[in-house]
C-alpha atoms as an extended CHARMM CRD file, in Angstrom:
* protein
*
        55  EXT
         1         1  MET       CA             -1.3430000000       -6.3320000000       -7.1230000000  PROA      1               0.0000000000
         2         2  VAL       CA             -3.9110000000       -7.8600000000       -4.8140000000  PROA      2               0.0000000000
         3         3  GLN       CA             -6.5280000000       -9.9570000000       -6.6000000000  PROA      3               0.0000000000
         4         4  ASN       CA            -10.1420000000       -9.5970000000       -5.6330000000  PROA      4               0.0000000000
         5         5  PRO       CA            -12.1590000000      -12.1400000000       -7.6520000000  PROA      5               0.0000000000
         6         6  GLU       CA            -15.5000000000      -11.4650000000       -5.9810000000  PROA      6               0.0000000000
         7         7  GLY       CA            -15.4300000000       -7.7520000000       -6.7940000000  PROA      7               0.0000000000
         8         8  LYS       CA            -15.4660000000       -6.7380000000       -3.1470000000  PROA      8               0.0000000000
         9         9  LYS       CA            -13.7240000000       -3.5570000000       -2.0880000000  PROA      9               0.0000000000
        10        10  ILE       CA            -10.2000000000       -4.0180000000       -0.7300000000  PROA      10              0.0000000000
        11        11  PRO       CA            -10.1520000000       -2.8970000000        2.9300000000  PROA      11              0.0000000000
        12        12  PRO       CA             -8.1640000000        0.1850000000        3.9500000000  PROA      12              0.0000000000
        13        13  GLY       CA             -4.5970000000       -0.5460000000        4.9530000000  PROA      13              0.0000000000
        14        14  LEU       CA             -4.1420000000       -3.7390000000        2.9520000000  PROA      14              0.0000000000
        15        15  TYR       CA             -2.0150000000       -2.1250000000        0.2540000000  PROA      15              0.0000000000
        16        16  ALA       CA             -0.0570000000       -0.1900000000        2.8870000000  PROA      16              0.0000000000
        17        17  HSD       CA              0.6360000000       -3.4230000000        4.7510000000  PROA      17              0.0000000000
        18        18  MET       CA              1.7890000000       -5.1560000000        1.5660000000  PROA      18              0.0000000000
        19        19  GLY       CA              4.0580000000       -2.1890000000        0.9010000000  PROA      19              0.0000000000
        20        20  LEU       CA              5.5800000000       -2.4990000000        4.3550000000  PROA      20              0.0000000000
        21        21  LEU       CA              6.2590000000       -6.1890000000        3.7910000000  PROA      21              0.0000000000
        22        22  TYR       CA              7.9870000000       -5.5300000000        0.4670000000  PROA      22              0.0000000000
        23        23  ALA       CA              9.9930000000       -2.6750000000        2.0020000000  PROA      23              0.0000000000
        24        24  LYS       CA             11.1310000000       -4.9820000000        4.7900000000  PROA      24              0.0000000000
        25        25  VAL       CA             12.6060000000       -7.4600000000        2.2810000000  PROA      25              0.0000000000
        26        26  GLY       CA             14.2370000000       -4.6370000000        0.3140000000  PROA      26              0.0000000000
        27        27  ASP       CA             11.9350000000       -4.4020000000       -2.7160000000  PROA      27              0.0000000000
        28        28  THR       CA             11.2910000000       -0.6670000000       -2.5390000000  PROA      28              0.0000000000
        29        29  GLU       CA              9.9100000000       -0.4540000000       -6.0740000000  PROA      29              0.0000000000
        30        30  LYS       CA              7.0550000000       -2.8280000000       -5.2460000000  PROA      30              0.0000000000
        31        31  ALA       CA              6.6210000000       -1.1850000000       -1.8480000000  PROA      31              0.0000000000
        32        32  PHE       CA              6.0930000000        2.2480000000       -3.3700000000  PROA      32              0.0000000000
        33        33  GLY       CA              3.6690000000        0.7560000000       -5.9110000000  PROA      33              0.0000000000
        34        34  PHE       CA              1.5300000000       -0.5970000000       -3.0910000000  PROA      34              0.0000000000
        35        35  TYR       CA              1.7800000000        2.7110000000       -1.1900000000  PROA      35              0.0000000000
        36        36  GLN       CA              0.6210000000        4.5690000000       -4.2900000000  PROA      36              0.0000000000
        37        37  LYS       CA             -2.3340000000        2.2180000000       -4.7430000000  PROA      37              0.0000000000
        38        38  GLU       CA             -3.3190000000        2.7070000000       -1.0850000000  PROA      38              0.0000000000
        39        39  VAL       CA             -3.3690000000        6.4840000000       -1.5350000000  PROA      39              0.0000000000
        40        40  GLU       CA             -5.3300000000        6.2010000000       -4.8020000000  PROA      40              0.0000000000
        41        41  LEU       CA             -8.0620000000        4.1670000000       -3.1270000000  PROA      41              0.0000000000
        42        42  TYR       CA             -7.9390000000        5.8970000000        0.2560000000  PROA      42              0.0000000000
        43        43  PRO       CA             -6.6690000000        9.5040000000       -0.0790000000  PROA      43              0.0000000000
        44        44  GLU       CA             -7.0240000000       10.0070000000        3.6780000000  PROA      44              0.0000000000
        45        45  SER       CA             -4.1100000000        7.5880000000        4.1460000000  PROA      45              0.0000000000
        46        46  ARG       CA             -1.6530000000        9.9580000000        2.4180000000  PROA      46              0.0000000000
        47        47  GLN       CA             -0.1320000000       11.2850000000        5.6610000000  PROA      47              0.0000000000
        48        48  PHE       CA              0.4830000000        7.7970000000        7.0010000000  PROA      48              0.0000000000
        49        49  ILE       CA              1.9700000000        6.6020000000        3.7090000000  PROA      49              0.0000000000
        50        50  GLU       CA              4.2840000000        9.6200000000        3.6010000000  PROA      50              0.0000000000
        51        51  PHE       CA              5.3290000000        8.8640000000        7.1770000000  PROA      51              0.0000000000
        52        52  ILE       CA              6.1800000000        5.2080000000        6.5330000000  PROA      52              0.0000000000
        53        53  SER       CA              7.8290000000        6.0200000000        3.1980000000  PROA      53              0.0000000000
        54        54  ASN       CA             10.3980000000        8.1590000000        4.9820000000  PROA      54              0.0000000000
        55        55  LYS       CA             11.4800000000        5.4250000000        7.3920000000  PROA      55              0.0000000000
């Protein structure tokens, strides 16, 4: 996943963006892993993640 050596909080949307990049190159397994992590950290992003997962 994304490394954060300073212990700072990962900003909203970063995992979703990484998921989109992996989906674009055809690695759906990694994409869905990043989508899941985004929803775990930011539950309010669930609707957006569901929307982009169905594309």
